[in-house]
Amino acid sequence: MASCLRRSKSKPTYTVVNLTTHMRSLEPDDLPDGHTRNALPTQVVMGAGGCLARSMSLKAPGRAITLAADAATVFVGMLDGSIQIWKQSAESAGSFALDKTLEGHAGPVYALTVRAAGPATVLFSGSQDATAGIWSVPGGCRLCQLQQHKGPVNALALTKDGTRMLTGSDDGTVAVWDLASELLGCYGWMDAWVGCSCTLQLTGHNCPVRSLAVTADATTLVSGAADGVIGVWSLTRQTSLYKLPAHKATVTSIVLSQRHIFSASEDSTIRSFRLDDGAAECTLTCPSAVRSLALSRDQTVLVSGADGGQVTAWSAADPESLFHMHTFEGHSASVHAVALCWNSAIVWSVSQDQSMRLWRVTDLPHQQLAKSIVESNLEECSRLVRAGVVIPASGWDDALSARQAIEGHQMLMKVLASAQTELEEKDESAGVLRQLQAEHDEAQESVACASEEVARLNKALLSARDAARTAQERANKVEAQLMDAVLENSQNPAKWRLSRAYTAALVGLQQSEERRRKLENHTGTNDEH
C-alpha cells in the first residue's frame, strides 16, 4: 500500500486516514491478490483532502498505467516505447522512485495490465508495433512477444483467474490468448516461459478496437471501437451477443461493474449501460474528450481522465445517476490513463505533459458534509449545503452508528429549516419592494394626470388672453368712433343721448378688463399648483 505525502512551500499539512473501517467491510474477494486483512496497512499518510498528493516527472509522455496488487509498484507505458517501473521508497513514506526501465517495444505502449504469478509478478503490454509483450517482474525480462495482429495493439484485458488474456487491435479483431499452463513456469528468479498461443480471434468490428473489458466470471467480453460502437461477446459460446451504437466518436475506455458497462469517448461523454441488454442508464457530458476510466473495487467510485487535463471522480453507486464528486486540476495536457488504488483512496494519472500524479480521494466536499453533520458543526454544514453539496448514497461511512445518523438527520433538518427561513425573509422583502414599486407607479400616474390638467389650463389661459385682447381692441375702436361722432355733432340735439352711450361703453370696457384680470389671477394660481 503506497503512503503518499503532500509537500508545499508553506508548512506542510498531513492527515492520517484510518483504513480499519474500510477493511472491515471488505469481502475476501475484494482484497488484493495474495493479501489478507491482517497483512494490509491500516493507515495512509496523505495531504489535505481532495488535492494533489505527489507529482513525478517522466522522461516522455505516459500513455498507460497499472498498479501492482499492493500499490507499492507502479508500471507506466511510455510514448517512446519503454515501460517504467516505479517503486515505493523504503526510506521515505509516500515517496516513489524510478526502479528500472523495460525496453523492447518499437512503438508507444498503449496498454498495460499485471497479475501475480506465484512469488513473482507478470506484466502484460500492448504496443503500436502490433505486438503484445509478457514481462517478468522484478527480473525485468521479456518472457514472450505475441504476434497475431496486423495493426497496433490498443487494449488489453485479463480474466480474473489469470488464465486468459485478450488483445484488441487496429485491425478490428480481438485475440484471446491461453495463459493457464505458461504462467506455471514463472517463479521470480526463474524466467522460464513455455510459450503462449492464440486460441480464438473475434471479428465483427469494421474499424480499430480501442478498449476492452471482461467480466469477473470471464464469460462476457465488452469491446469499444473507433466508430463509437460497443460490442458485447460471449466467451463461452465464442460469438457476438449484441452491438451497441453507444457514442458519436471513438470509444476510448471501458470498465465493467457487476451489471453495468461504463464507457468513455472522444465525443466528451461518459455513459452507463445495462450489461444484460445494453439499455442506456446515464450520460455525463464533460468539457473535453475523455481518454480513460478506472472503477474502484467496490464499484462505487469512477475516475476519468480527459483532454483538458482534468482528473474527475464520480460516484458510481447508482449507475442510473452518476454523481460528480470532485475534479482534480493540475495536468497541463491530456490525461491518457488513470488508475485507482485498491482502497480507492488514491488516484494515479499519467499525462501528455510528461508527469505522473497521485491524487487524494478522501475528505471531498460530500465527505466534509457528512463529517460536519456527524460532528454537529452547524456553520460548516450550512456553508456546504448553500454551496450545493449533497451526499450520494455511497458517501456515508459504514461505521456511522444509528445514533450518529439520527443526530446527523436532525442537524440537516435544522440547516434546511434555517435555509427555509432565510428564503421566506427574502420573499417578504421582495413583497415590500413590489408594494413600493406599485406606489411609485401610482404616483407617476398622478403626476401624469396633473401635467395634463396644467396643460389644459395653460391652453385656456392663452385663449382668455386672446379674447381679452380682441375685446380691448374693439373697445378702443368704439371709443374712437364715439369721440369722432361727438366732435362732428357737437351742435346736434342728440348730444345727450350720445354721451350716455359713450358712458355705457366705457363702463362695459372697465368690466371686461376686470374679468380679464381675475382670469389671469386664477390661471397663475393653477400654474403654481
Coordinates of C-alpha atoms in Angstrom, one line a residue:
M1 CA 0.0 0.0 0.0
A2 CA 1.5 3.3 -1.0
S3 CA 1.8 6.1 1.5
C4 CA 1.6 9.5 -0.1
L5 CA 3.0 12.7 1.3
R6 CA 2.0 16.2 0.1
R7 CA 4.7 18.8 0.2
S8 CA 4.1 22.5 -0.2
K9 CA 6.1 25.7 0.1
S10 CA 4.4 26.7 3.3
K11 CA 4.3 24.5 6.4
P12 CA 3.1 21.0 5.2
T13 CA -0.2 19.6 6.5
Y14 CA -0.6 15.8 6.9
T15 CA -3.7 13.8 7.5
V16 CA -3.8 10.2 8.8
V17 CA -6.6 8.2 7.1
N18 CA -7.7 5.2 9.2
L19 CA -8.5 2.3 6.8
T20 CA -9.6 -0.1 9.5
T21 CA -13.3 0.6 9.0
H22 CA -12.9 0.2 5.2
M23 CA -11.2 -3.2 5.6
R24 CA -13.9 -4.4 8.0
S25 CA -16.4 -4.1 5.2
L26 CA -14.3 -5.7 2.5
E27 CA -15.2 -9.2 1.4
P28 CA -12.3 -11.7 0.8
D29 CA -12.6 -11.3 -3.0
D30 CA -12.2 -7.5 -2.7
L31 CA -8.7 -7.8 -1.1
P32 CA -5.6 -7.5 -3.3
D33 CA -4.4 -10.9 -4.6
G34 CA -2.2 -12.7 -2.1
H35 CA -3.2 -10.4 0.8
T36 CA -5.3 -10.8 4.0
R37 CA -6.8 -8.2 6.2
N38 CA -4.0 -8.5 8.8
A39 CA -1.4 -8.1 6.1
L40 CA -2.8 -4.8 4.9
P41 CA -1.7 -1.4 6.2
T42 CA -4.2 0.4 8.5
Q43 CA -3.0 4.0 7.8
V44 CA -2.0 6.1 4.9
V45 CA -0.3 9.5 5.4
M46 CA -1.6 12.0 2.9
G47 CA -2.0 15.7 2.4
A48 CA -5.1 18.0 2.7
G49 CA -8.3 16.5 1.3
G50 CA -9.2 16.3 -2.4
C51 CA -5.8 17.5 -3.6
L52 CA -2.6 16.6 -5.3
A53 CA -0.6 14.2 -3.0
R54 CA 2.5 13.9 -5.2
S55 CA 3.8 14.7 -8.7
M56 CA 6.7 12.9 -10.6
S57 CA 8.3 13.8 -13.9
L58 CA 8.5 11.2 -16.7
K59 CA 11.1 11.2 -19.5
A60 CA 8.3 11.0 -22.1
P61 CA 4.5 11.3 -22.2
G62 CA 2.8 8.5 -20.4
R63 CA 0.1 6.5 -22.3
A64 CA -0.8 3.7 -19.9
I65 CA -0.6 2.9 -16.2
T66 CA -1.3 -0.1 -14.0
L67 CA -0.6 -0.9 -10.3
A68 CA 0.7 -4.0 -8.5
A69 CA -1.8 -5.6 -6.1
D70 CA -0.3 -3.7 -3.0
A71 CA 0.0 -0.4 -5.0
A72 CA 3.7 -0.3 -3.9
T73 CA 4.8 -0.8 -7.6
V74 CA 3.6 1.3 -10.5
F75 CA 4.0 0.4 -14.2
V76 CA 3.9 3.2 -16.8
G77 CA 3.7 2.7 -20.6
M78 CA 5.5 5.5 -22.4
L79 CA 5.1 7.2 -25.8
D80 CA 8.8 6.3 -26.6
G81 CA 8.0 2.5 -26.4
S82 CA 9.6 1.9 -22.9
I83 CA 7.9 0.8 -19.7
Q84 CA 8.9 2.5 -16.5
I85 CA 8.7 0.7 -13.1
W86 CA 8.3 2.9 -10.1
K87 CA 8.6 1.6 -6.5
Q88 CA 7.8 3.0 -3.1
S89 CA 10.8 4.1 -1.3
A90 CA 11.6 2.3 2.0
E91 CA 13.3 5.3 3.4
S92 CA 10.7 7.9 2.8
A93 CA 7.0 7.1 3.3
G94 CA 4.9 8.1 0.3
S95 CA 8.0 8.6 -1.9
F96 CA 8.3 6.8 -5.2
A97 CA 11.4 6.4 -7.3
L98 CA 12.1 5.0 -10.7
D99 CA 13.4 1.5 -10.2
K100 CA 14.0 0.4 -13.8
T101 CA 13.0 0.8 -17.4
L102 CA 12.0 -2.0 -19.7
E103 CA 12.9 -1.7 -23.4
G104 CA 11.7 -3.9 -26.2
H105 CA 8.7 -2.4 -28.0
A106 CA 9.4 -0.5 -31.2
G107 CA 6.4 1.9 -30.7
P108 CA 4.4 3.6 -28.0
V109 CA 3.0 1.4 -25.3
Y110 CA -0.8 1.8 -25.3
A111 CA -2.0 -0.8 -22.7
L112 CA -0.7 -2.4 -19.6
T113 CA -2.1 -5.0 -17.1
V114 CA -0.4 -7.0 -14.3
R115 CA -1.1 -10.0 -12.1
A116 CA 0.7 -12.1 -9.5
A117 CA 2.1 -15.5 -10.5
G118 CA 3.4 -17.3 -7.5
P119 CA 6.1 -15.3 -5.8
A120 CA 6.6 -13.2 -9.0
T121 CA 4.6 -10.7 -10.9
V122 CA 3.8 -10.9 -14.6
L123 CA 3.3 -7.7 -16.6
F124 CA 1.5 -7.6 -20.0
S125 CA 1.8 -4.8 -22.5
G126 CA 0.3 -3.8 -25.8
S127 CA 2.1 -1.6 -28.3
Q128 CA 1.8 0.3 -31.6
D129 CA 4.3 -2.2 -33.1
A130 CA 1.4 -4.7 -33.4
T131 CA 2.8 -6.9 -30.6
A132 CA 1.9 -7.8 -27.0
G133 CA 4.7 -8.3 -24.5
I134 CA 4.9 -10.5 -21.4
W135 CA 7.5 -9.5 -18.8
S136 CA 8.7 -10.9 -15.5
V137 CA 8.9 -8.6 -12.5
P138 CA 11.2 -7.9 -10.7
G139 CA 13.5 -9.5 -13.2
G140 CA 12.5 -7.2 -16.0
C141 CA 13.0 -9.8 -18.7
R142 CA 10.6 -10.1 -21.7
L143 CA 9.3 -13.6 -21.5
C144 CA 7.3 -13.6 -24.7
Q145 CA 6.4 -11.4 -27.6
L146 CA 3.0 -12.2 -29.1
Q147 CA 2.4 -11.5 -32.7
Q148 CA -1.0 -12.1 -34.0
H149 CA -2.4 -8.7 -35.0
K150 CA -1.8 -6.7 -38.2
G151 CA -2.1 -3.4 -36.5
P152 CA -1.3 -1.6 -33.2
V153 CA -2.4 -3.4 -30.0
N154 CA -4.5 -0.7 -28.3
A155 CA -6.2 -2.6 -25.5
L156 CA -5.6 -5.5 -23.1
A157 CA -7.9 -7.4 -20.7
L158 CA -7.1 -10.2 -18.3
T159 CA -9.5 -12.6 -16.8
K160 CA -9.7 -12.6 -13.0
D161 CA -8.2 -16.1 -12.7
G162 CA -5.3 -15.0 -15.0
T163 CA -5.8 -17.9 -17.4
R164 CA -6.6 -15.9 -20.5
M165 CA -5.5 -12.5 -21.9
L166 CA -7.4 -10.6 -24.6
T167 CA -5.9 -8.0 -27.0
G168 CA -7.7 -5.5 -29.2
S169 CA -6.1 -4.1 -32.3
D170 CA -6.4 -1.5 -35.1
D171 CA -7.0 -4.5 -37.4
G172 CA -10.6 -4.7 -35.9
T173 CA -10.1 -8.0 -34.2
V174 CA -9.9 -9.3 -30.6
A175 CA -7.5 -12.1 -29.9
V176 CA -7.9 -14.5 -27.0
W177 CA -4.6 -16.0 -25.6
D178 CA -4.4 -19.1 -23.3
L179 CA -2.0 -18.4 -20.3
A180 CA -3.0 -21.3 -18.0
S181 CA 0.0 -23.6 -18.5
E182 CA 2.5 -20.9 -19.3
L183 CA 2.1 -18.9 -16.0
L184 CA 3.2 -22.1 -14.1
G185 CA 6.7 -21.7 -15.3
C186 CA 7.3 -18.2 -14.0
Y187 CA 8.8 -18.0 -10.5
G188 CA 10.7 -14.9 -9.6
W189 CA 14.3 -15.7 -10.5
M190 CA 13.3 -18.4 -13.0
D191 CA 12.3 -16.6 -16.2
A192 CA 11.2 -19.8 -17.9
W193 CA 8.3 -19.4 -20.3
V194 CA 6.8 -22.2 -22.2
G195 CA 5.1 -20.1 -24.8
C196 CA 1.7 -18.6 -25.4
S197 CA -0.9 -19.4 -28.1
C198 CA -3.9 -17.5 -29.6
T199 CA -6.9 -19.8 -29.2
L200 CA -9.6 -17.5 -30.6
Q201 CA -9.8 -14.4 -32.8
L202 CA -13.1 -12.5 -32.7
T203 CA -14.1 -10.5 -35.7
G204 CA -17.0 -8.1 -36.1
H205 CA -15.8 -4.6 -35.7
N206 CA -15.2 -2.8 -39.0
C207 CA -12.7 -0.4 -37.5
P208 CA -9.9 -0.3 -34.8
V209 CA -10.7 -1.8 -31.4
R210 CA -9.6 0.8 -28.8
S211 CA -10.8 -0.6 -25.5
L212 CA -11.6 -3.9 -23.8
A213 CA -13.0 -5.2 -20.5
V214 CA -14.0 -8.7 -19.3
T215 CA -16.5 -9.7 -16.6
A216 CA -15.3 -11.1 -13.3
D217 CA -16.6 -14.6 -14.2
A218 CA -14.8 -14.5 -17.6
T219 CA -17.9 -15.3 -19.6
T220 CA -18.5 -11.9 -21.3
L221 CA -16.2 -9.6 -23.2
V222 CA -17.0 -5.9 -24.0
S223 CA -15.1 -4.1 -26.7
G224 CA -15.2 -0.4 -27.8
A225 CA -14.3 0.7 -31.4
A226 CA -13.3 3.8 -33.2
D227 CA -16.7 4.2 -34.8
G228 CA -18.4 4.6 -31.4
V229 CA -19.8 1.1 -31.3
I230 CA -19.6 -1.2 -28.3
G231 CA -19.6 -4.9 -28.9
V232 CA -20.6 -7.5 -26.3
W233 CA -19.3 -11.0 -26.8
S234 CA -19.9 -14.4 -25.2
L235 CA -16.5 -16.0 -24.4
T236 CA -18.2 -19.4 -23.6
R237 CA -20.1 -19.6 -26.9
Q238 CA -17.4 -17.6 -28.8
T239 CA -19.9 -15.4 -30.5
S240 CA -21.3 -11.8 -30.6
L241 CA -24.2 -11.2 -28.3
Y242 CA -25.1 -7.7 -29.5
K243 CA -23.7 -4.4 -30.7
L244 CA -24.5 -1.0 -29.2
P245 CA -24.2 2.3 -31.1
A246 CA -23.0 4.0 -27.8
H247 CA -21.1 7.1 -28.9
K248 CA -20.6 9.5 -31.8
A249 CA -16.8 9.1 -31.7
T250 CA -14.1 6.7 -30.6
V251 CA -14.8 4.6 -27.5
T252 CA -11.6 5.3 -25.6
S253 CA -12.1 3.3 -22.4
I254 CA -14.5 0.7 -20.9
V255 CA -14.8 -0.6 -17.4
L256 CA -17.4 -3.0 -16.0
S257 CA -19.3 -3.4 -12.8
Q258 CA -21.3 -6.5 -11.9
R259 CA -24.3 -5.4 -14.0
H260 CA -23.2 -2.3 -15.9
I261 CA -20.9 -1.0 -18.7
F262 CA -19.2 2.3 -18.2
S263 CA -17.8 3.8 -21.4
A264 CA -15.8 7.0 -22.2
S265 CA -15.4 8.6 -25.7
E266 CA -13.8 11.3 -27.7
D267 CA -17.4 12.8 -28.0
S268 CA -16.8 14.2 -24.5
T269 CA -19.3 11.9 -22.8
I270 CA -19.3 9.1 -20.2
R271 CA -22.2 6.7 -20.4
S272 CA -23.5 3.8 -18.5
F273 CA -25.5 0.8 -19.9
R274 CA -27.0 -2.3 -18.6
L275 CA -24.8 -5.3 -19.4
D276 CA -27.6 -7.8 -20.0
D277 CA -29.5 -5.9 -22.7
G278 CA -27.5 -2.7 -23.4
A279 CA -30.2 -0.4 -22.2
A280 CA -28.8 3.2 -21.6
E281 CA -28.8 4.3 -18.0
C282 CA -27.0 7.6 -17.7
T283 CA -25.0 10.1 -19.8
L284 CA -22.4 12.6 -18.5
T285 CA -21.2 15.5 -20.6
C286 CA -17.6 16.5 -20.0
P287 CA -15.7 19.7 -21.1
S288 CA -13.4 17.7 -23.4
A289 CA -12.7 14.3 -24.9
V290 CA -12.5 11.6 -22.2
R291 CA -9.4 9.3 -22.6
S292 CA -9.5 6.9 -19.7
L293 CA -11.7 5.4 -16.9
A294 CA -11.0 3.4 -13.7
L295 CA -13.5 1.8 -11.4
S296 CA -12.9 1.1 -7.7
R297 CA -13.1 -2.5 -6.4
D298 CA -16.3 -1.8 -4.5
Q299 CA -17.7 -0.3 -7.8
T300 CA -18.8 2.9 -6.1
V301 CA -16.1 5.4 -7.4
L302 CA -15.5 6.0 -11.1
V303 CA -12.5 8.1 -12.2
S304 CA -11.9 9.7 -15.6
G305 CA -9.1 11.5 -17.3
A306 CA -9.7 14.0 -20.1
D307 CA -8.0 16.0 -22.8
G308 CA -8.4 19.2 -20.8
G309 CA -6.0 17.8 -18.1
Q310 CA -8.8 17.1 -15.7
V311 CA -9.0 14.0 -13.4
T312 CA -12.5 13.7 -12.2
A313 CA -14.0 11.4 -9.5
W314 CA -17.7 10.3 -9.9
S315 CA -19.9 8.4 -7.6
A316 CA -21.0 5.2 -9.4
A317 CA -23.0 3.6 -6.6
D318 CA -26.1 4.2 -8.7
P319 CA -25.2 3.7 -12.4
E320 CA -28.5 5.2 -13.4
S321 CA -27.5 8.5 -11.9
L322 CA -23.7 9.1 -11.9
F323 CA -22.8 11.8 -9.4
H324 CA -19.9 14.3 -9.7
M325 CA -17.7 14.1 -6.6
H326 CA -14.6 16.2 -7.4
T327 CA -12.4 17.4 -10.2
F328 CA -8.6 17.4 -9.7
E329 CA -6.8 20.2 -11.6
G330 CA -3.1 20.1 -12.2
H331 CA -2.2 18.4 -15.5
S332 CA -1.4 20.8 -18.4
A333 CA -2.2 18.4 -21.2
S334 CA -4.3 15.3 -22.0
V335 CA -4.6 12.7 -19.3
H336 CA -4.2 9.4 -21.2
A337 CA -4.6 6.9 -18.3
V338 CA -5.8 6.7 -14.7
A339 CA -5.7 4.0 -12.0
L340 CA -7.3 3.6 -8.6
C341 CA -5.5 2.2 -5.5
W342 CA -7.1 -0.9 -4.1
N343 CA -8.9 1.0 -1.3
S344 CA -10.0 3.9 -3.6
A345 CA -8.1 6.4 -1.5
I346 CA -5.5 7.4 -4.2
V347 CA -5.9 8.0 -7.9
W348 CA -2.9 7.8 -10.2
S349 CA -2.8 9.6 -13.5
V350 CA -0.3 10.0 -16.4
S351 CA -0.4 12.7 -19.0
Q352 CA 0.9 14.1 -22.2
D353 CA 2.7 16.8 -20.1
Q354 CA 5.2 14.1 -19.1
S355 CA 4.1 13.8 -15.5
M356 CA 2.6 11.2 -13.2
R357 CA 0.5 12.4 -10.3
L358 CA -1.1 11.0 -7.2
W359 CA -4.4 12.4 -6.0
R360 CA -6.1 12.0 -2.7
V361 CA -9.8 10.9 -3.0
T362 CA -10.7 11.4 0.7
D363 CA -12.2 14.4 2.5
L364 CA -14.0 15.5 -0.6
P365 CA -16.9 18.1 -0.3
H366 CA -19.7 15.5 0.2
Q367 CA -17.5 13.7 2.8
Q368 CA -16.9 17.0 4.6
L369 CA -20.7 17.5 4.7
A370 CA -21.2 14.0 6.2
K371 CA -18.5 14.8 8.8
S372 CA -19.9 18.2 9.7
I373 CA -23.4 16.6 10.2
V374 CA -22.0 13.9 12.5
E375 CA -19.9 16.5 14.4
S376 CA -23.0 18.8 14.7
N377 CA -21.0 21.6 13.0
L378 CA -23.9 23.7 12.0
E379 CA -21.8 26.5 10.5
E380 CA -19.8 24.2 8.2
C381 CA -22.9 22.2 7.3
S382 CA -24.8 25.3 6.4
R383 CA -21.9 26.6 4.2
L384 CA -21.7 23.3 2.3
V385 CA -25.4 23.0 1.8
R386 CA -25.7 26.5 0.5
A387 CA -22.8 25.7 -1.9
G388 CA -24.9 22.9 -3.4
V389 CA -23.0 20.0 -1.9
V390 CA -25.1 16.8 -1.4
I391 CA -24.3 13.4 -0.2
P392 CA -24.6 10.5 -2.6
A393 CA -25.7 7.1 -1.5
S394 CA -22.1 5.9 -1.3
G395 CA -20.9 9.0 0.7
W396 CA -21.9 7.7 4.1
D397 CA -19.3 5.8 6.1
D398 CA -20.5 2.3 7.1
A399 CA -19.0 2.9 10.6
L400 CA -21.7 5.6 11.4
S401 CA -23.8 4.4 14.3
A402 CA -27.6 4.7 14.3
R403 CA -27.4 7.5 16.9
Q404 CA -25.0 9.5 14.8
A405 CA -27.2 9.0 11.8
I406 CA -30.2 10.3 13.7
E407 CA -28.3 13.3 15.1
G408 CA -27.0 14.0 11.6
H409 CA -30.5 13.9 10.2
Q410 CA -31.7 16.3 12.9
M411 CA -28.7 18.7 12.1
L412 CA -29.5 18.6 8.4
M413 CA -33.2 19.4 9.2
K414 CA -32.0 22.4 11.2
V415 CA -29.9 23.6 8.3
L416 CA -32.8 23.1 5.9
A417 CA -35.2 25.0 8.3
S418 CA -32.7 27.9 8.5
A419 CA -32.4 28.0 4.8
Q420 CA -36.3 28.0 4.5
T421 CA -36.5 30.9 7.0
E422 CA -33.9 32.8 5.0
L423 CA -35.9 32.2 1.8
E424 CA -39.1 33.4 3.4
E425 CA -37.4 36.6 4.6
K426 CA -36.2 37.1 1.1
D427 CA -39.7 36.6 -0.2
E428 CA -41.1 39.1 2.4
S429 CA -38.5 41.7 1.3
A430 CA -39.5 41.1 -2.3
G431 CA -43.2 41.7 -1.4
V432 CA -42.3 45.1 0.3
L433 CA -40.3 46.0 -2.8
R434 CA -43.2 45.1 -5.1
Q435 CA -45.6 47.3 -2.9
L436 CA -43.2 50.3 -3.1
Q437 CA -43.0 49.8 -6.8
A438 CA -46.8 49.8 -7.1
E439 CA -47.0 53.1 -5.1
H440 CA -44.3 54.6 -7.2
D441 CA -46.2 53.7 -10.4
E442 CA -49.4 55.2 -8.9
A443 CA -47.6 58.4 -8.1
Q444 CA -46.2 58.5 -11.6
E445 CA -49.8 58.2 -13.0
S446 CA -50.9 61.1 -10.7
V447 CA -48.1 63.3 -11.9
A448 CA -49.0 62.5 -15.5
C449 CA -52.7 63.5 -14.8
A450 CA -51.6 66.8 -13.1
S451 CA -49.4 67.6 -16.1
E452 CA -52.3 67.1 -18.4
E453 CA -54.5 69.4 -16.3
V454 CA -51.8 72.1 -16.2
A455 CA -51.5 71.9 -20.0
R456 CA -55.3 72.3 -20.4
L457 CA -55.4 75.3 -18.1
N458 CA -52.5 76.9 -19.9
K459 CA -54.3 76.5 -23.1
A460 CA -57.5 78.1 -21.6
L461 CA -55.4 81.0 -20.3
L462 CA -54.0 81.6 -23.7
S463 CA -57.5 81.6 -25.2
A464 CA -58.7 84.0 -22.5
R465 CA -55.8 86.4 -23.2
D466 CA -56.6 86.3 -26.9
A467 CA -60.3 87.1 -26.1
A468 CA -59.4 90.0 -23.8
R469 CA -57.0 91.4 -26.3
T470 CA -59.7 91.3 -29.0
A471 CA -62.3 92.9 -26.6
Q472 CA -59.8 95.7 -25.8
E473 CA -59.2 96.3 -29.5
R474 CA -63.0 96.5 -30.1
A475 CA -63.5 98.9 -27.1
N476 CA -60.8 101.2 -28.3
K477 CA -62.4 101.2 -31.7
V478 CA -65.8 102.1 -30.3
E479 CA -64.3 104.8 -28.1
A480 CA -62.6 106.4 -31.1
Q481 CA -65.8 106.2 -33.1
L482 CA -67.8 107.9 -30.3
M483 CA -65.2 110.6 -29.9
D484 CA -65.4 111.3 -33.6
A485 CA -69.2 111.4 -33.5
V486 CA -69.2 113.8 -30.6
L487 CA -66.8 116.2 -32.3
E488 CA -68.7 116.1 -35.6
N489 CA -72.2 116.6 -33.9
S490 CA -71.4 118.9 -31.0
Q491 CA -74.4 121.1 -32.0
N492 CA -76.7 118.1 -32.6
P493 CA -79.7 117.8 -30.3
A494 CA -78.8 114.2 -29.8
K495 CA -75.6 115.0 -27.9
W496 CA -77.1 114.0 -24.6
R497 CA -78.0 110.5 -26.0
L498 CA -74.5 110.0 -27.4
S499 CA -72.9 111.0 -24.1
R500 CA -74.9 108.3 -22.3
A501 CA -74.0 105.7 -24.9
Y502 CA -70.3 106.7 -24.6
T503 CA -70.5 106.4 -20.8
A504 CA -72.2 103.0 -21.1
A505 CA -69.4 101.8 -23.4
L506 CA -66.7 102.9 -21.0
V507 CA -68.4 101.1 -18.2
G508 CA -68.6 97.9 -20.3
L509 CA -64.9 98.2 -21.1
Q510 CA -63.9 98.5 -17.5
Q511 CA -66.0 95.4 -16.6
S512 CA -64.3 93.4 -19.3
E513 CA -60.9 94.5 -18.1
E514 CA -61.8 93.4 -14.5
R515 CA -62.9 89.9 -15.7
R516 CA -59.6 89.6 -17.7
R517 CA -57.5 90.3 -14.6
K518 CA -59.5 87.8 -12.5
L519 CA -58.9 85.1 -15.1
E520 CA -55.2 85.8 -15.2
N521 CA -55.0 85.6 -11.4
H522 CA -56.8 82.3 -11.4
T523 CA -54.5 80.9 -14.1
G524 CA -51.4 82.0 -12.2
T525 CA -52.7 80.1 -9.1
N526 CA -53.1 76.9 -11.2
D527 CA -49.5 77.3 -12.5
E528 CA -48.2 77.3 -9.0
H529 CA -50.0 74.1 -8.3

